[in-house]
């Protein structure tokens, strides 16, 4: 009983300390200024952007966010209209954007390693490789369900269709329409092929598999980089230091993505995760000290 009481006291103390830190951060926001983050409506980017918003607010900054297309997100940082984005999939997915704009922005390095792109199907599918798909055209209704047209995974999937001479159409949409198509097919035990990437909450929700890519069109392991505007380090050195120090793993990101998918408010779920993981967050904040 004594041990349980002490445990509850420690938890209460941590909650009070976290609440005080968040309140203090809000009080300092006016004097520290505003950090503007751009993001694209991908589950991974929604997770990282909301977490960073909460962390920067805890550090005393006001934070604005803007949902943009992938191309506009990169361009907005290069022009200095926003301060940063946390969705630089390199070296493959966003290689075109980075090659075109790298002289006008700053790569603050990777925040996450071990990311990958590919084509995803239900685990029960008879297809195990992209090369198998032409043997199952009718089963897959001759289509691959994708996301927004400007996404790197869409460009690569178009190349996959060409490289493997697939008799399939790539259907564009959004992250939401892609997962809706996946859910509908699985509910009815049907085949479906979608553009996929990891980390993503769908891999935790359903039993899925990446099709083998013997030609290597989708490339190997990717890293997600934090991209900031030129001048941010000089003008807002503490904010830059936090963005620069931001680094987590696929398990942490996956936890936030699943919380956000099952919750009603992405920001509220990110705030909950930050409050429960202050040991991790403090490492990022310490970089600004």
CSV table of N, CA, C and O in Angstrom, one decimal, residues 184-282:
chain,number,residue,atom,x,y,z
A,184,UNK,N,-12.4,-1.3,-46.8
A,184,UNK,CA,-13.5,-1.9,-47.5
A,184,UNK,C,-13.2,-3.2,-48.1
A,184,UNK,O,-14.0,-4.2,-48.0
A,185,UNK,N,-12.0,-3.3,-48.7
A,185,UNK,CA,-11.6,-4.6,-49.3
A,185,UNK,C,-11.4,-5.7,-48.2
A,185,UNK,O,-11.8,-6.8,-48.4
A,186,UNK,N,-10.7,-5.3,-47.1
A,186,UNK,CA,-10.4,-6.3,-46.1
A,186,UNK,C,-11.7,-6.7,-45.4
A,186,UNK,O,-11.9,-7.9,-45.1
A,187,UNK,N,-12.7,-5.8,-45.2
A,187,UNK,CA,-13.9,-6.2,-44.6
A,187,UNK,C,-14.7,-7.2,-45.4
A,187,UNK,O,-15.4,-8.1,-44.9
A,188,UNK,N,-14.4,-7.2,-46.8
A,188,UNK,CA,-15.1,-8.1,-47.7
A,188,UNK,C,-14.2,-9.2,-48.2
A,188,UNK,O,-14.5,-9.9,-49.1
A,189,UNK,N,-13.0,-9.3,-47.6
A,189,UNK,CA,-12.0,-10.3,-47.9
A,189,UNK,C,-11.7,-10.3,-49.4
A,189,UNK,O,-11.6,-11.4,-50.1
A,190,UNK,N,-11.5,-9.1,-50.0
A,190,UNK,CA,-11.1,-9.0,-51.4
A,190,UNK,C,-9.7,-8.5,-51.5
A,190,UNK,O,-9.1,-8.0,-50.6
A,191,UNK,N,-9.1,-8.6,-52.7
A,191,UNK,CA,-7.8,-8.2,-53.0
A,191,UNK,C,-7.8,-6.6,-53.2
A,191,UNK,O,-8.8,-6.1,-53.8
A,192,UNK,N,-6.8,-6.0,-52.8
A,192,UNK,CA,-6.7,-4.5,-53.0
A,192,UNK,C,-5.2,-4.2,-53.0
A,192,UNK,O,-4.4,-4.8,-52.1
A,193,UNK,N,-4.7,-3.4,-53.9
A,193,UNK,CA,-3.3,-2.9,-53.9
A,193,UNK,C,-3.3,-1.4,-53.7
A,193,UNK,O,-4.0,-0.7,-54.3
A,194,UNK,N,-2.5,-1.0,-52.7
A,194,UNK,CA,-2.4,0.5,-52.4
A,194,UNK,C,-1.0,0.9,-52.3
A,194,UNK,O,-0.1,0.1,-52.1
A,195,UNK,N,-0.8,2.2,-52.6
A,195,UNK,CA,0.5,2.8,-52.3
A,195,UNK,C,0.8,2.8,-50.8
A,195,UNK,O,-0.1,3.2,-50.1
A,196,UNK,N,1.9,2.3,-50.4
A,196,UNK,CA,2.1,2.2,-49.0
A,196,UNK,C,3.5,2.7,-48.5
A,196,UNK,O,4.4,2.9,-49.3
A,197,UNK,N,3.6,3.0,-47.3
A,197,UNK,CA,4.8,3.4,-46.7
A,197,UNK,C,4.8,3.1,-45.2
A,197,UNK,O,3.7,2.9,-44.6
A,198,UNK,N,6.0,3.0,-44.6
A,198,UNK,CA,6.1,2.7,-43.2
A,198,UNK,C,7.1,3.8,-42.6
A,198,UNK,O,8.1,4.1,-43.3
A,199,UNK,N,6.7,4.3,-41.5
A,199,UNK,CA,5.7,3.9,-40.6
A,199,UNK,C,4.3,4.4,-41.0
A,199,UNK,O,4.2,5.5,-41.6
A,200,UNK,N,3.3,3.7,-40.7
A,200,UNK,CA,1.9,4.1,-40.9
A,200,UNK,C,1.0,3.2,-40.0
A,200,UNK,O,1.2,2.0,-39.9
A,201,UNK,N,-0.1,3.9,-39.5
A,201,UNK,CA,-1.0,3.1,-38.6
A,201,UNK,C,-1.7,1.9,-39.2
A,201,UNK,O,-2.1,1.0,-38.5
A,202,UNK,N,-1.8,2.0,-40.5
A,202,UNK,CA,-2.6,0.8,-41.2
A,202,UNK,C,-1.8,-0.5,-41.0
A,202,UNK,O,-2.5,-1.6,-40.9
A,203,UNK,N,-0.5,-0.4,-40.8
A,203,UNK,CA,0.3,-1.6,-40.6
A,203,UNK,C,0.0,-2.3,-39.2
A,203,UNK,O,0.2,-3.5,-39.0
A,204,UNK,N,-0.4,-1.4,-38.3
A,204,UNK,CA,-0.7,-1.9,-37.0
A,204,UNK,C,-2.2,-2.3,-36.9
A,204,UNK,O,-2.6,-3.2,-36.1
A,205,UNK,N,-3.0,-1.7,-37.7
A,205,UNK,CA,-4.5,-2.0,-37.7
A,205,UNK,C,-4.8,-3.3,-38.4
A,205,UNK,O,-5.7,-4.1,-37.9
A,206,UNK,N,-4.2,-3.6,-39.6
A,206,UNK,CA,-4.6,-4.8,-40.4
A,206,UNK,C,-3.4,-5.6,-40.6
A,206,UNK,O,-2.2,-5.2,-40.5
A,207,UNK,N,-3.6,-6.8,-41.0
A,207,UNK,CA,-2.5,-7.8,-41.4
A,207,UNK,C,-2.2,-7.6,-42.8
A,207,UNK,O,-2.9,-8.1,-43.7
A,208,UNK,N,-1.1,-6.9,-43.1
A,208,UNK,CA,-0.8,-6.4,-44.5
A,208,UNK,C,0.7,-6.9,-44.8
A,208,UNK,O,1.4,-7.3,-43.9
A,209,UNK,N,1.0,-6.8,-46.0
A,209,UNK,CA,2.4,-7.1,-46.5
A,209,UNK,C,2.8,-6.2,-47.6
A,209,UNK,O,2.0,-5.8,-48.4
A,210,UNK,N,4.1,-5.8,-47.6
A,210,UNK,CA,4.6,-5.1,-48.8
A,210,UNK,C,5.0,-6.2,-49.8
A,210,UNK,O,5.6,-7.2,-49.5
A,211,UNK,N,4.6,-5.9,-51.1
A,211,UNK,CA,4.9,-6.8,-52.2
A,211,UNK,C,6.4,-6.7,-52.4
A,211,UNK,O,7.0,-5.6,-52.4
A,212,UNK,N,7.1,-7.8,-52.7
A,212,UNK,CA,8.5,-7.7,-53.0
A,212,UNK,C,8.7,-6.9,-54.3
A,212,UNK,O,7.9,-6.9,-55.2
A,213,UNK,N,9.8,-6.2,-54.3
A,213,UNK,CA,10.1,-5.3,-55.4
A,213,UNK,C,11.5,-5.7,-56.0
A,213,UNK,O,12.5,-5.1,-55.8
A,214,UNK,N,11.5,-6.8,-56.8
A,214,UNK,CA,12.8,-7.3,-57.3
A,214,UNK,C,13.6,-6.3,-58.1
A,214,UNK,O,14.8,-6.4,-58.2
A,215,UNK,N,12.9,-5.4,-58.8
A,215,UNK,CA,13.6,-4.5,-59.6
A,215,UNK,C,14.1,-3.3,-58.8
A,215,UNK,O,14.9,-2.4,-59.3
A,216,UNK,N,13.7,-3.2,-57.6
A,216,UNK,CA,14.2,-2.1,-56.7
A,216,UNK,C,13.7,-0.7,-57.1
A,216,UNK,O,14.3,0.3,-56.7
A,217,UNK,N,12.6,-0.6,-57.7
A,217,UNK,CA,12.1,0.7,-58.2
A,217,UNK,C,11.7,1.6,-57.0
A,217,UNK,O,12.0,2.8,-57.1
A,218,UNK,N,11.2,1.1,-56.0
A,218,UNK,CA,10.8,1.9,-54.8
A,218,UNK,C,12.0,2.3,-54.0
A,218,UNK,O,11.9,3.2,-53.1
A,219,UNK,N,13.2,1.7,-54.3
A,219,UNK,CA,14.4,2.1,-53.5
A,219,UNK,C,14.5,1.4,-52.2
A,219,UNK,O,13.6,0.6,-51.8
A,220,UNK,N,15.5,1.7,-51.4
A,220,UNK,CA,15.7,1.1,-50.1
A,220,UNK,C,15.2,1.9,-49.0
A,220,UNK,O,14.2,2.6,-49.1
A,221,UNK,N,15.9,1.9,-47.9
A,221,UNK,CA,15.5,2.6,-46.7
A,221,UNK,C,15.5,4.1,-46.9
A,221,UNK,O,16.4,4.6,-47.5
A,222,UNK,N,14.5,4.7,-46.3
A,222,UNK,CA,14.4,6.2,-46.4
A,222,UNK,C,14.6,6.8,-45.0
A,222,UNK,O,14.4,6.1,-44.0
A,223,UNK,N,14.9,8.0,-45.0
A,223,UNK,CA,14.9,8.8,-43.7
A,223,UNK,C,14.0,10.0,-43.9
A,223,UNK,O,13.9,10.6,-45.0
A,224,UNK,N,13.3,10.4,-42.8
A,224,UNK,CA,12.5,11.6,-42.8
A,224,UNK,C,13.2,12.7,-42.2
A,224,UNK,O,13.6,12.7,-41.1
A,225,UNK,N,13.5,13.7,-43.0
A,225,UNK,CA,14.3,14.9,-42.6
A,225,UNK,C,13.4,16.1,-42.2
A,225,UNK,O,12.3,16.3,-42.7
A,226,UNK,N,14.0,16.9,-41.3
A,226,UNK,CA,13.4,18.2,-41.0
A,226,UNK,C,14.0,19.2,-41.9
A,226,UNK,O,15.3,19.4,-41.9
A,227,UNK,N,13.2,20.0,-42.5
A,227,UNK,CA,13.7,21.0,-43.5
A,227,UNK,C,13.2,22.4,-43.0
A,227,UNK,O,12.1,22.6,-42.7
A,228,UNK,N,14.2,23.3,-42.9
A,228,UNK,CA,13.9,24.6,-42.3
A,228,UNK,C,14.3,25.7,-43.3
A,228,UNK,O,15.1,25.5,-44.2
A,229,UNK,N,13.8,26.8,-43.1
A,229,UNK,CA,14.1,28.0,-44.0
A,229,UNK,C,15.4,28.6,-43.7
A,229,UNK,O,15.9,28.5,-42.5
A,230,UNK,N,16.0,29.2,-44.7
A,230,UNK,CA,17.3,29.9,-44.4
A,230,UNK,C,17.0,31.1,-43.5
A,230,UNK,O,16.0,31.8,-43.6
A,231,UNK,N,17.9,31.3,-42.5
A,231,UNK,CA,17.8,32.4,-41.6
A,231,UNK,C,17.1,32.0,-40.3
A,231,UNK,O,17.2,32.8,-39.3
A,232,UNK,N,16.5,30.9,-40.2
A,232,UNK,CA,15.8,30.5,-39.0
A,232,UNK,C,16.8,30.4,-37.8
A,232,UNK,O,16.5,30.8,-36.7
A,233,UNK,N,17.9,29.7,-38.1
A,233,UNK,CA,18.9,29.5,-37.0
A,233,UNK,C,19.4,30.8,-36.4
A,233,UNK,O,19.6,30.9,-35.2
A,234,UNK,N,19.6,31.8,-37.3
A,234,UNK,CA,20.0,33.1,-36.8
A,234,UNK,C,18.9,33.9,-36.1
A,234,UNK,O,19.2,34.6,-35.0
A,235,UNK,N,17.7,33.8,-36.6
A,235,UNK,CA,16.6,34.6,-36.1
A,235,UNK,C,15.9,34.0,-34.8
A,235,UNK,O,15.5,34.7,-33.9
A,236,UNK,N,15.8,32.7,-34.8
A,236,UNK,CA,15.2,32.0,-33.7
A,236,UNK,C,16.0,30.8,-33.4
A,236,UNK,O,15.7,29.6,-33.6
A,237,UNK,N,17.2,31.0,-32.8
A,237,UNK,CA,18.2,29.9,-32.5
A,237,UNK,C,17.6,28.8,-31.6
A,237,UNK,O,17.9,27.6,-31.8
A,238,UNK,N,16.8,29.1,-30.6
A,238,UNK,CA,16.2,28.1,-29.7
A,238,UNK,C,15.3,27.2,-30.5
A,238,UNK,O,15.3,26.0,-30.4
A,239,UNK,N,14.4,27.8,-31.3
A,239,UNK,CA,13.4,27.0,-32.1
A,239,UNK,C,14.2,26.1,-33.1
A,239,UNK,O,13.8,24.9,-33.2
A,240,UNK,N,15.2,26.7,-33.7
A,240,UNK,CA,16.0,25.9,-34.6
A,240,UNK,C,16.6,24.7,-33.9
A,240,UNK,O,16.7,23.6,-34.4
A,241,UNK,N,17.2,25.0,-32.7
A,241,UNK,CA,17.9,23.9,-32.0
A,241,UNK,C,16.9,22.8,-31.7
A,241,UNK,O,17.3,21.6,-31.7
A,242,UNK,N,15.7,23.1,-31.3
A,242,UNK,CA,14.7,22.1,-31.0
A,242,UNK,C,14.3,21.3,-32.2
A,242,UNK,O,14.3,20.0,-32.2
A,243,UNK,N,14.1,22.0,-33.3
A,243,UNK,CA,13.8,21.3,-34.6
A,243,UNK,C,15.0,20.4,-35.0
A,243,UNK,O,14.8,19.3,-35.5
A,244,UNK,N,16.2,20.9,-34.9
A,244,UNK,CA,17.4,20.2,-35.2
A,244,UNK,C,17.6,18.9,-34.4
A,244,UNK,O,18.1,17.9,-34.9
A,245,UNK,N,17.2,19.0,-33.1
A,245,UNK,CA,17.4,17.9,-32.2
A,245,UNK,C,16.3,16.9,-32.3
A,245,UNK,O,16.4,15.8,-31.7
A,246,UNK,N,15.2,17.2,-32.9
A,246,UNK,CA,14.0,16.3,-32.9
A,246,UNK,C,14.4,15.0,-33.6
A,246,UNK,O,14.8,15.0,-34.8
A,247,UNK,N,14.3,13.9,-32.9
A,247,UNK,CA,14.6,12.6,-33.4
A,247,UNK,C,13.8,11.6,-32.6
A,247,UNK,O,13.9,11.6,-31.4
A,248,UNK,N,13.1,10.7,-33.3
A,248,UNK,CA,12.4,9.6,-32.6
A,248,UNK,C,12.4,8.4,-33.5
A,248,UNK,O,13.1,8.4,-34.5
A,249,UNK,N,11.8,7.3,-33.1
A,249,UNK,CA,11.8,6.1,-33.8
A,249,UNK,C,10.4,5.7,-34.4
A,249,UNK,O,9.4,6.3,-34.0
A,250,UNK,N,10.4,4.6,-35.2
A,250,UNK,CA,9.2,4.2,-35.8
A,250,UNK,C,8.1,3.8,-34.8
A,250,UNK,O,6.9,3.9,-35.0
A,251,UNK,N,8.6,3.2,-33.7
A,251,UNK,CA,7.6,2.8,-32.6
A,251,UNK,C,6.9,4.0,-32.0
A,251,UNK,O,5.7,3.9,-31.8
A,252,UNK,N,7.7,5.0,-31.7
A,252,UNK,CA,7.1,6.2,-31.1
A,252,UNK,C,6.1,6.9,-32.1
A,252,UNK,O,4.9,7.2,-31.8
A,253,UNK,N,6.5,7.0,-33.4
A,253,UNK,CA,5.7,7.6,-34.4
A,253,UNK,C,4.4,6.8,-34.6
A,253,UNK,O,3.3,7.3,-34.7
A,254,UNK,N,4.6,5.5,-34.6
A,254,UNK,CA,3.5,4.6,-34.8
A,254,UNK,C,2.4,4.7,-33.7
A,254,UNK,O,1.2,4.7,-33.9
A,255,UNK,N,2.9,4.9,-32.5
A,255,UNK,CA,2.1,5.1,-31.3
A,255,UNK,C,1.2,6.3,-31.5
A,255,UNK,O,0.0,6.3,-31.2
A,256,UNK,N,1.8,7.4,-31.9
A,256,UNK,CA,1.1,8.7,-32.1
A,256,UNK,C,0.1,8.6,-33.2
A,256,UNK,O,-1.0,9.0,-33.1
A,257,UNK,N,0.5,7.9,-34.3
A,257,UNK,CA,-0.4,7.8,-35.5
A,257,UNK,C,-1.6,7.0,-35.1
A,257,UNK,O,-2.7,7.3,-35.5
A,258,UNK,N,-1.4,5.9,-34.3
A,258,UNK,CA,-2.6,5.1,-34.0
A,258,UNK,C,-3.5,5.8,-33.0
A,258,UNK,O,-4.7,5.8,-33.1
A,259,UNK,N,-2.9,6.6,-32.0
A,259,UNK,CA,-3.7,7.4,-31.1
A,259,UNK,C,-4.5,8.4,-31.9
A,259,UNK,O,-5.7,8.6,-31.6
A,260,UNK,N,-3.9,9.0,-32.9
A,260,UNK,CA,-4.6,10.1,-33.7
A,260,UNK,C,-5.7,9.4,-34.6
A,260,UNK,O,-6.8,10.0,-34.7
A,261,UNK,N,-5.5,8.3,-35.1
A,261,UNK,CA,-6.5,7.6,-35.9
A,261,UNK,C,-7.7,7.2,-35.1
A,261,UNK,O,-8.8,7.3,-35.5
A,262,UNK,N,-7.4,6.8,-33.8
A,262,UNK,CA,-8.5,6.3,-33.0
A,262,UNK,C,-9.2,7.4,-32.2
A,262,UNK,O,-10.3,7.3,-31.7
A,263,UNK,N,-8.5,8.6,-32.2
A,263,UNK,CA,-9.1,9.7,-31.4
A,263,UNK,C,-9.8,10.7,-32.3
A,263,UNK,O,-9.9,10.5,-33.5
A,264,UNK,N,-10.3,11.8,-31.8
A,264,UNK,CA,-11.1,12.7,-32.5
A,264,UNK,C,-10.3,14.0,-32.9
A,264,UNK,O,-10.7,14.7,-33.8
A,265,UNK,N,-9.1,14.2,-32.2
A,265,UNK,CA,-8.4,15.4,-32.4
A,265,UNK,C,-6.9,15.1,-32.4
A,265,UNK,O,-6.3,14.7,-31.4
A,266,UNK,N,-6.3,15.3,-33.6
A,266,UNK,CA,-4.8,15.0,-33.8
A,266,UNK,C,-4.0,15.8,-32.8
A,266,UNK,O,-3.0,15.2,-32.2
A,267,UNK,N,-4.3,17.0,-32.6
A,267,UNK,CA,-3.5,17.9,-31.7
A,267,UNK,C,-3.6,17.4,-30.3
A,267,UNK,O,-2.6,17.3,-29.5
A,268,UNK,N,-4.8,17.1,-29.8
A,268,UNK,CA,-5.1,16.6,-28.5
A,268,UNK,C,-4.3,15.3,-28.2
A,268,UNK,O,-3.8,15.1,-27.1
A,269,UNK,N,-4.3,14.4,-29.2
A,269,UNK,CA,-3.6,13.1,-29.0
A,269,UNK,C,-2.1,13.3,-28.9
A,269,UNK,O,-1.4,12.7,-28.2
A,270,UNK,N,-1.6,14.3,-29.8
A,270,UNK,CA,-0.2,14.6,-29.7
A,270,UNK,C,0.2,15.2,-28.4
A,270,UNK,O,1.3,14.9,-27.8
A,271,UNK,N,-0.7,16.0,-27.8
A,271,UNK,CA,-0.4,16.7,-26.5
A,271,UNK,C,-0.4,15.6,-25.4
A,271,UNK,O,0.5,15.6,-24.5
A,272,UNK,N,-1.3,14.6,-25.5
A,272,UNK,CA,-1.3,13.5,-24.6
A,272,UNK,C,0.0,12.7,-24.6
A,272,UNK,O,0.6,12.4,-23.6
A,273,UNK,N,0.5,12.5,-25.8
A,273,UNK,CA,1.7,11.7,-26.0
A,273,UNK,C,2.9,12.5,-25.4
A,273,UNK,O,3.8,11.9,-24.7
A,274,UNK,N,3.0,13.8,-25.7
A,274,UNK,CA,4.0,14.6,-25.2
A,274,UNK,C,4.0,14.6,-23.7
A,274,UNK,O,5.1,14.5,-23.0
A,275,UNK,N,2.9,14.7,-23.1
A,275,UNK,CA,2.8,14.8,-21.6
A,275,UNK,C,3.2,13.4,-21.0
A,275,UNK,O,3.8,13.4,-19.9
A,276,UNK,N,3.0,12.3,-21.7
A,276,UNK,CA,3.4,11.0,-21.2
A,276,UNK,C,4.8,10.6,-21.5
A,276,UNK,O,5.3,9.6,-21.1
A,277,UNK,N,5.5,11.4,-22.4
A,277,UNK,CA,6.8,11.1,-22.8
A,277,UNK,C,7.8,12.3,-22.6
A,277,UNK,O,8.6,12.6,-23.5
A,278,UNK,N,7.7,12.9,-21.4
A,278,UNK,CA,8.5,14.1,-21.1
A,278,UNK,C,10.0,13.7,-21.1
A,278,UNK,O,10.8,14.6,-21.4
A,279,UNK,N,10.4,12.5,-20.8
A,279,UNK,CA,11.8,12.1,-20.8
A,279,UNK,C,12.4,12.3,-22.2
A,279,UNK,O,13.5,12.8,-22.4
A,280,UNK,N,11.6,11.8,-23.2
A,280,UNK,CA,12.1,12.0,-24.6
A,280,UNK,C,12.1,13.4,-25.1
A,280,UNK,O,13.0,13.9,-25.6
A,281,UNK,N,11.0,14.1,-24.7
A,281,UNK,CA,10.8,15.5,-25.1
A,281,UNK,C,11.9,16.4,-24.5
A,281,UNK,O,12.4,17.3,-25.2
A,282,UNK,N,12.2,16.1,-23.3
A,282,UNK,CA,13.2,16.9,-22.6
A,282,UNK,C,14.6,16.9,-23.3
A,282,UNK,O,15.3,17.9,-23.3
